[in-house]
Short mmCIF file of C-alpha atoms in Angstrom, two decimals:
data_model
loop_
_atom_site.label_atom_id
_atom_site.label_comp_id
_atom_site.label_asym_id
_atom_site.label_seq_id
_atom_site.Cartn_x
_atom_site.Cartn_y
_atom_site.Cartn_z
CA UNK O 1 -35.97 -13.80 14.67
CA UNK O 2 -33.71 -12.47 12.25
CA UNK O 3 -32.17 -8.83 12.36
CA UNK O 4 -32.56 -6.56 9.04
CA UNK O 5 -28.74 -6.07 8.19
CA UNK O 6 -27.81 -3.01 6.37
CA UNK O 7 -24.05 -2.81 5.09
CA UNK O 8 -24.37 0.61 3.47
CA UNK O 9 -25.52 2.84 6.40
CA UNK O 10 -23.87 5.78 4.49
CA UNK O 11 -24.45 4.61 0.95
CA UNK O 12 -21.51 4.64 -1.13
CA UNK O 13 -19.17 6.48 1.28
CA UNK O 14 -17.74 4.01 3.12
CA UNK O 15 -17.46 0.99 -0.09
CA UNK O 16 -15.46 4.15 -1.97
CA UNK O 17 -13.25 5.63 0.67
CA UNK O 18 -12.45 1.90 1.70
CA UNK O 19 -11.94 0.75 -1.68
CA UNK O 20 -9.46 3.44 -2.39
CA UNK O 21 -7.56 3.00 0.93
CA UNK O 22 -6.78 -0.87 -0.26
CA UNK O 23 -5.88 0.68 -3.36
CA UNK O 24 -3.44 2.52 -1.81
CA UNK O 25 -2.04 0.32 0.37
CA UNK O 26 -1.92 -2.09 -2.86
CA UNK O 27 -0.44 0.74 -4.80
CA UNK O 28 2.43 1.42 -1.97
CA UNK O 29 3.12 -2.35 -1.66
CA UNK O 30 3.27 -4.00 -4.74
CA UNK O 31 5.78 -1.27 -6.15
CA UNK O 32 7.96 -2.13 -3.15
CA UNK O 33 8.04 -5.41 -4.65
CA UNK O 34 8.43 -4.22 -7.91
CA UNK O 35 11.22 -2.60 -6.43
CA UNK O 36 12.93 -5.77 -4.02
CA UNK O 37 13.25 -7.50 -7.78
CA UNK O 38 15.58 -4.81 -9.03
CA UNK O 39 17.47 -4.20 -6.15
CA UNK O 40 20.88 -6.47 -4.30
CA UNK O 41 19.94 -9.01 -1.90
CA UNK O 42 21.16 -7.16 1.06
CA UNK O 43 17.96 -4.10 0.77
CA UNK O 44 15.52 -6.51 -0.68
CA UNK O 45 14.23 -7.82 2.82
CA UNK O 46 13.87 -4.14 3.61
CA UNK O 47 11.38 -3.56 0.41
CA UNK O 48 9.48 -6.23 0.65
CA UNK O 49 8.96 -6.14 3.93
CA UNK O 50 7.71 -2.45 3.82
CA UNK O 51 5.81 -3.60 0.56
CA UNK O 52 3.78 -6.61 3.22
CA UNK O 53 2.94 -4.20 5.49
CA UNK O 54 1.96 -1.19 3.49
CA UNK O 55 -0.70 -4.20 1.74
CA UNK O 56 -1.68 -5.35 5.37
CA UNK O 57 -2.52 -1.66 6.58
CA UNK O 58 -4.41 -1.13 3.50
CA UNK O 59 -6.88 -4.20 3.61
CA UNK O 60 -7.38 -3.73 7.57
CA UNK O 61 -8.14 0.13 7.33
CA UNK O 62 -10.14 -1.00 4.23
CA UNK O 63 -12.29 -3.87 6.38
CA UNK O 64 -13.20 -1.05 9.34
CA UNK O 65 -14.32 1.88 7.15
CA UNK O 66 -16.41 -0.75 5.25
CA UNK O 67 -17.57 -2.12 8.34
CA UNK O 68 -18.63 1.61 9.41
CA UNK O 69 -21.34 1.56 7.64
CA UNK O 70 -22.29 -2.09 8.95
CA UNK O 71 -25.26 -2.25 11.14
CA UNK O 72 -28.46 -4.35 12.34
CA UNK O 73 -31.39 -2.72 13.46
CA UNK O 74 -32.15 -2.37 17.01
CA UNK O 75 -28.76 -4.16 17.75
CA UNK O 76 -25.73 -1.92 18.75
CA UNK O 77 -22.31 -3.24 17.76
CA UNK O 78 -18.95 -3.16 19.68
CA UNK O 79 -15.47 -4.49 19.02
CA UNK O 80 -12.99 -6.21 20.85
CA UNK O 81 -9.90 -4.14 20.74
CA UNK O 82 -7.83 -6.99 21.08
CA UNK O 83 -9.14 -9.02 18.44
CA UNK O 84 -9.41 -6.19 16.32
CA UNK O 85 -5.69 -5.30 16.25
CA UNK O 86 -4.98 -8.86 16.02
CA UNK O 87 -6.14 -9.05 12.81
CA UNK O 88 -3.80 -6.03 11.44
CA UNK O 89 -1.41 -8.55 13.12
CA UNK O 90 -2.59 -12.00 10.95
CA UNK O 91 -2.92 -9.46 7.50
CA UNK O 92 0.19 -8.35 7.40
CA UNK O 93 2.10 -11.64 8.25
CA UNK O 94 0.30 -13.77 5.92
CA UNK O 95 0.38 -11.26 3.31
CA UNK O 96 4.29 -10.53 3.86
CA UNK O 97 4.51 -14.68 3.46
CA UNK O 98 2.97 -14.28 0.32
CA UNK O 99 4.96 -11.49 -0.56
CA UNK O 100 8.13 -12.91 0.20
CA UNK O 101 7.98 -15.89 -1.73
CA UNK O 102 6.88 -13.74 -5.27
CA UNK O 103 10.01 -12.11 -4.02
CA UNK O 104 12.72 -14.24 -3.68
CA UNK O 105 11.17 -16.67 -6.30
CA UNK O 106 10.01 -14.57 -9.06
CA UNK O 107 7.66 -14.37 -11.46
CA UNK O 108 6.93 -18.26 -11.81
CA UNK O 109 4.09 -20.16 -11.71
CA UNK O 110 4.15 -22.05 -8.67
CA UNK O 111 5.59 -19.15 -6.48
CA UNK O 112 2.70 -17.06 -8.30
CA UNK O 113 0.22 -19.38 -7.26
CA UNK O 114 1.48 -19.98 -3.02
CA UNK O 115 2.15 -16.36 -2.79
CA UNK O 116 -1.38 -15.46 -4.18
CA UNK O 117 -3.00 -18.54 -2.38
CA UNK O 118 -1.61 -17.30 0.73
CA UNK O 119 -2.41 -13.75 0.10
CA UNK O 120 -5.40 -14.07 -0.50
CA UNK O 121 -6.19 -16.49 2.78
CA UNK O 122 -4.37 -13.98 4.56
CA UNK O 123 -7.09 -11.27 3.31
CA UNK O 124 -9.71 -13.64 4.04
CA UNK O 125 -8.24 -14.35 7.65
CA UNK O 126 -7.92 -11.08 8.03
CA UNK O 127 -11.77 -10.54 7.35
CA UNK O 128 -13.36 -13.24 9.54
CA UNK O 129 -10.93 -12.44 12.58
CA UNK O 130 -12.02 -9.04 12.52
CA UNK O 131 -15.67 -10.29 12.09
CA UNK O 132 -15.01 -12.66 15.48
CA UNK O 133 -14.00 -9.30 17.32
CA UNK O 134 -17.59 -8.11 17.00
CA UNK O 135 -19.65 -7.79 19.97
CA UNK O 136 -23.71 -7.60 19.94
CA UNK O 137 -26.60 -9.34 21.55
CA UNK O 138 -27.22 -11.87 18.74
CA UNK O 139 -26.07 -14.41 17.25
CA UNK O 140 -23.65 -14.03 13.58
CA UNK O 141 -24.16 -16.71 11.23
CA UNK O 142 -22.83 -17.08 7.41
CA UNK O 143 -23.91 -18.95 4.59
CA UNK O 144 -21.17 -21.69 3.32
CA UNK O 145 -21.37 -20.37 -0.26
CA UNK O 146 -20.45 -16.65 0.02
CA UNK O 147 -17.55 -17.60 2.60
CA UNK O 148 -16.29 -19.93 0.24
CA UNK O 149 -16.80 -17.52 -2.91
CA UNK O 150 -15.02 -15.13 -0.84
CA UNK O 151 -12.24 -16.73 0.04
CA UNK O 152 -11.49 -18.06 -4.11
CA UNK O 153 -11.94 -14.12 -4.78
CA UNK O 154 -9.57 -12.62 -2.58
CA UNK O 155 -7.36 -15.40 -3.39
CA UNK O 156 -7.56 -15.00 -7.70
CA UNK O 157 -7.16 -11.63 -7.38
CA UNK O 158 -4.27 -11.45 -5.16
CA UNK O 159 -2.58 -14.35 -7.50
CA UNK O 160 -3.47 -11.78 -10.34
CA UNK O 161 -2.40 -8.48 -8.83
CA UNK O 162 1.48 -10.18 -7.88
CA UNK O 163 1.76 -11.75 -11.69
CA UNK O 164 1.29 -8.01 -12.35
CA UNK O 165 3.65 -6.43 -10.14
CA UNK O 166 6.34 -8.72 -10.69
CA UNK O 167 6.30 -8.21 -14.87
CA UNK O 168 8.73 -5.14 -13.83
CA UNK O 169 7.23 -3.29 -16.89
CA UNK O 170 6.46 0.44 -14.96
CA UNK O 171 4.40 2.20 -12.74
CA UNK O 172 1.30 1.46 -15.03
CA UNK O 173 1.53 -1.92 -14.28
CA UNK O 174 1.81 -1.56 -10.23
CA UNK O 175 -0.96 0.85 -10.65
CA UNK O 176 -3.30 -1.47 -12.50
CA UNK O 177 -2.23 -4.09 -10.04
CA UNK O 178 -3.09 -1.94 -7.41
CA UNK O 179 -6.53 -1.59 -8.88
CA UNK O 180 -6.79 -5.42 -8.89
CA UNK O 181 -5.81 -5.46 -4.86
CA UNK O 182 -8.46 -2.99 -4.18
CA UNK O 183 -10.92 -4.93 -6.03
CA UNK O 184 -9.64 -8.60 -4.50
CA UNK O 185 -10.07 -6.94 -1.10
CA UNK O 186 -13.39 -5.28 -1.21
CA UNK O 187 -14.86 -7.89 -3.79
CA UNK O 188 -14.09 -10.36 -0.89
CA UNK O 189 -15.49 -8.41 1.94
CA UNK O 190 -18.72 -7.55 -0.07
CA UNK O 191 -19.07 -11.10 -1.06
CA UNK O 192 -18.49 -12.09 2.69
CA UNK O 193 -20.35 -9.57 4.11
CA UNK O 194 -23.75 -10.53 1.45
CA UNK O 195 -23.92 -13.74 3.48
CA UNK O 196 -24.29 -12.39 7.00
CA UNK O 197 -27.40 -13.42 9.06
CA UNK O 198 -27.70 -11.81 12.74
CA UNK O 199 -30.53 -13.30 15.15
CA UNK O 200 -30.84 -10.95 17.81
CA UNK O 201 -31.57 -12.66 21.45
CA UNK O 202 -34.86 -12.17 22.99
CA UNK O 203 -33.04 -10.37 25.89
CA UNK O 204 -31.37 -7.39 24.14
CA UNK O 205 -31.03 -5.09 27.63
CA UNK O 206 -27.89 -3.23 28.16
CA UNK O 207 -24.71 -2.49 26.10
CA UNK O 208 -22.27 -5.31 24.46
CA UNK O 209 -18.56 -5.28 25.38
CA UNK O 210 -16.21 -3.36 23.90
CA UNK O 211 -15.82 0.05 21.92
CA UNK O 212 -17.89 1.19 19.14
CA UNK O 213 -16.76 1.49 15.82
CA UNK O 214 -16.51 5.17 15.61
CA UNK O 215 -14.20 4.88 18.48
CA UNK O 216 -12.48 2.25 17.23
CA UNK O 217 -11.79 4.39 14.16
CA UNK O 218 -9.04 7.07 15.67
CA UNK O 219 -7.01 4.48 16.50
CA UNK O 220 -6.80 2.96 13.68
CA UNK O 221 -6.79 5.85 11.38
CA UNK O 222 -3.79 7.30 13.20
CA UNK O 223 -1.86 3.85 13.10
CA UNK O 224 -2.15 2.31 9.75
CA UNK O 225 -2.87 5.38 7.73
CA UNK O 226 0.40 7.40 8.86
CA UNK O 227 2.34 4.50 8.20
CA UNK O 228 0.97 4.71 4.91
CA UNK O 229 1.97 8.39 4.66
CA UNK O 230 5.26 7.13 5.38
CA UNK O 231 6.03 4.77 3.06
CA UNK O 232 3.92 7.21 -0.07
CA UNK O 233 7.16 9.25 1.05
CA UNK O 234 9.62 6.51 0.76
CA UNK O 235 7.68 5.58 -2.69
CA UNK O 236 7.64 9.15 -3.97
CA UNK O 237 11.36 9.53 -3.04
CA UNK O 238 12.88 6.68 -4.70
CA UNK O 239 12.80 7.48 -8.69
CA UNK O 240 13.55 4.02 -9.91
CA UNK O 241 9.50 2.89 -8.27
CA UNK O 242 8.48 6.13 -10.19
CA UNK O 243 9.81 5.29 -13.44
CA UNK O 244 10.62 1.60 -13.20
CA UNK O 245 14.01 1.66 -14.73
CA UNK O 246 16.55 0.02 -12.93
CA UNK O 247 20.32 0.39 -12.20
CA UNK O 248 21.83 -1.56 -14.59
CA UNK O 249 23.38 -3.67 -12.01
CA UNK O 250 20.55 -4.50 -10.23
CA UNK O 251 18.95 -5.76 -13.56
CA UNK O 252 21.12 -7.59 -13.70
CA UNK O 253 22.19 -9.48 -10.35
CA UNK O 254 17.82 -9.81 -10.98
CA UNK O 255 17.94 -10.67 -14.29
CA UNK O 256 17.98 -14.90 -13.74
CA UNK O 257 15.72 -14.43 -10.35
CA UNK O 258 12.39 -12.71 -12.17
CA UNK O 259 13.87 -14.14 -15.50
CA UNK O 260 13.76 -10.98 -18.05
CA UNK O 261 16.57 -9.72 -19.70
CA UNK O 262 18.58 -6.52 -17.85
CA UNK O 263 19.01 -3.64 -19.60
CA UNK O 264 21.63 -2.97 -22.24
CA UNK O 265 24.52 -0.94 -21.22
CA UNK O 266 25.87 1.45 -23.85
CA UNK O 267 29.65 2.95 -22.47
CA UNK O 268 29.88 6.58 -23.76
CA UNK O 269 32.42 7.38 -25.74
CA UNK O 270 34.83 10.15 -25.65
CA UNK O 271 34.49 13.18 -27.79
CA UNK O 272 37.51 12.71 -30.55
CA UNK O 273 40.47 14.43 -29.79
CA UNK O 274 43.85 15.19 -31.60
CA UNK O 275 46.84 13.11 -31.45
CA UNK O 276 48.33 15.30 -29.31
CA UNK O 277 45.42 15.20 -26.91
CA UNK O 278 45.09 11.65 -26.53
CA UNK O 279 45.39 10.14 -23.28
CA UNK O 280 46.19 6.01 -22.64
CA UNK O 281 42.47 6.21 -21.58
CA UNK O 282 41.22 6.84 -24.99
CA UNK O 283 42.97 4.50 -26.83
#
C-alpha cells in the first residue's frame, strides 16, 4: 500500500519562506566571495569561509521549512536529531570546498566547474542525509530519475550562481546570483522531493523515534538563522560588498588571480601655488 504524500501541507508558505531563506543565505555568501577576490591573502580565508557557511545555513534552514509542510497521511513523521544536524555539518563543508576552490582559483573554467560540481553534490548530500534522518512507520523509496535530475540541477545552478559571483561586477550581480542559489536549492529539493513514494507498514501502532518537525524547528531557527543575522551585519557593514569597488590595492594583488584588470589609480594633484609657495613636494 502506498501512502498519499502531500509536500505542500500549507500551500505556498513553506516553498516561499524557504526559497527566500536560501536566497539569503546565497545572497550573504556569494558576496563574501565576491569579497575574498578583492581582498590580501591573509583575510581571504576569513571571507570565504564565512561566505561557505552563510550558503550551508541557508540551504539546511531552506530543506526543514520545506520539509514542514511534508507529510503522508495517516503516517506521523519524526527526525533524528543527530542526523539532522549532521547534515548542516556535510552542507556547509562541501559547499565551503566548493567555495574555496572558486576562491583561490578564480573565475576559470575548470575551478568553475569542481567548485559548482561539488556545490551542488554538497546541496544534494545535504538533501538525502536529511531525508535518511526521517523517522515513520513505512518504508521511503525514490524514483532513479528525479534523484538523478536533482542532483544535475543543484549542481548547474550552483556552477552558474559562482561564474556569477566571481565576475566582481557589483551587488547586482551577487544578487542575481543569489536568485540562482535559491532556485538551484529549492529546484533540487522539489525535483527530489516529486519522486518520493512512502509504503506505510501494516502495523502502524505507536509513535516513531525522534522529535517532530515543529520541534525540530526552534532549534534550528535559533542556530542557523542568527548566524545569518550575523553575518547580514558583517555584509551591511563592509561598504566595498555594498558597492563592489575595491581598494585599489586589493585589485590589484587580485587582479592576475580572478584575471580582470584593477582599477586605474588617478594621484590628485595639488592646487597650483606661487613660486614662493612651492614646497620640494610639489615639484
Amino acid at each position: 500500500m502506498q501512502g498519499t504524500v502531500d509536500g505542500f501541507s500549507y500551500g505556498l508558505v513553506t516553498p516561499v519562506v524557504a526559497y527566500l531563506m536560501a536566497c539569503l543565505g546565497g545572497a550573504l555568501g556569494l558576496r563574501c566571495t565576491t569579497r575574498s577576490l578583492l581582498v590580501a591573502n591573509s583575510w581571504r580565508m576569513g571571507w570565504l569561509a564565512l561566505g561557505s557557511a552563510a550558503i550551508g545555513s541557508g540551504i539546511w534552514t531552506m530543506h526543514f521549512i520545506a520539509m514542514m509542510g511534508f507529510s503522508v497521511e495517516g503516517v506521523p513523521i519524526r527526525y533524528d536529531p543527530l542526523t539532522t544536524f549532521a547534515s548542516l555539518g556535510v552542507a556547509i563543508l562541501m559547499v565551503g570546498i566548493g567555495v574555496l576552490i572558486v576562491g583561490y582559483k578564480g573565475a576559470t573554467g575548470a575551478s568553475l566547474f569542481t567548485g559548482g560540481t561539488i556545490t551542488g553534490l554538497g546541496v544534494a548530500s545535504m538533501h538525502y542525509l536529511g531525508m535518511a534522518g526521517m523517522r515513520l512507520h513505512g518504508t521511503i523509496s525514490y524514483s532513479t530519475v528525479t534523484v538523478v535530475a536533482s542532483v544535475v540541477i543543484a549542481m548547474a545552478a550552483a556552477t552558474a550562481a559562482l561564474w556569477a559571483a566571481v565576475q566582481v561586477r557589483g551587488i547586482g550581480w551577487s544578487i542575481g546570483a543569489s536568485l540562482v542559489m535559491g532556485l538551484a536549492v529549492s529546484g533540487m529539493h522539489y525535483m527530489a522531493m516529486a519522486g518520493v513514494s512512502v509504503h506505510p507498514h501494516a502495523d502502524t501502532a505507536g509513535s516513531p523515534g525522534g522529535d517532530s518537525a515543529a520541534g525540530i524547528l526552534g532549534p534550528m531557527l535559533i542556530g542557523p538563522l542568527g548566524f545569518l543575522l550575523l553575518a547580514g551585519v558583517v555584509v551591511m557593514f563592509d561598504p566595498m560588498l555594498v558597492t563592489g569597488r575595491p581598494d585599489w590595492r586589493d585589485a590589484r594583488a587580485a587582479q592576475d588571480r580572478i584575471g580582470t584588470p584593477a582599477p586605474a589609480v588617478t594621484r590628485l594633484r595639488r592646487p597650483l601655488r606661487g613660486p614662493a609657495q612651492r614646497t620640494p613636494q610639489d615639484w
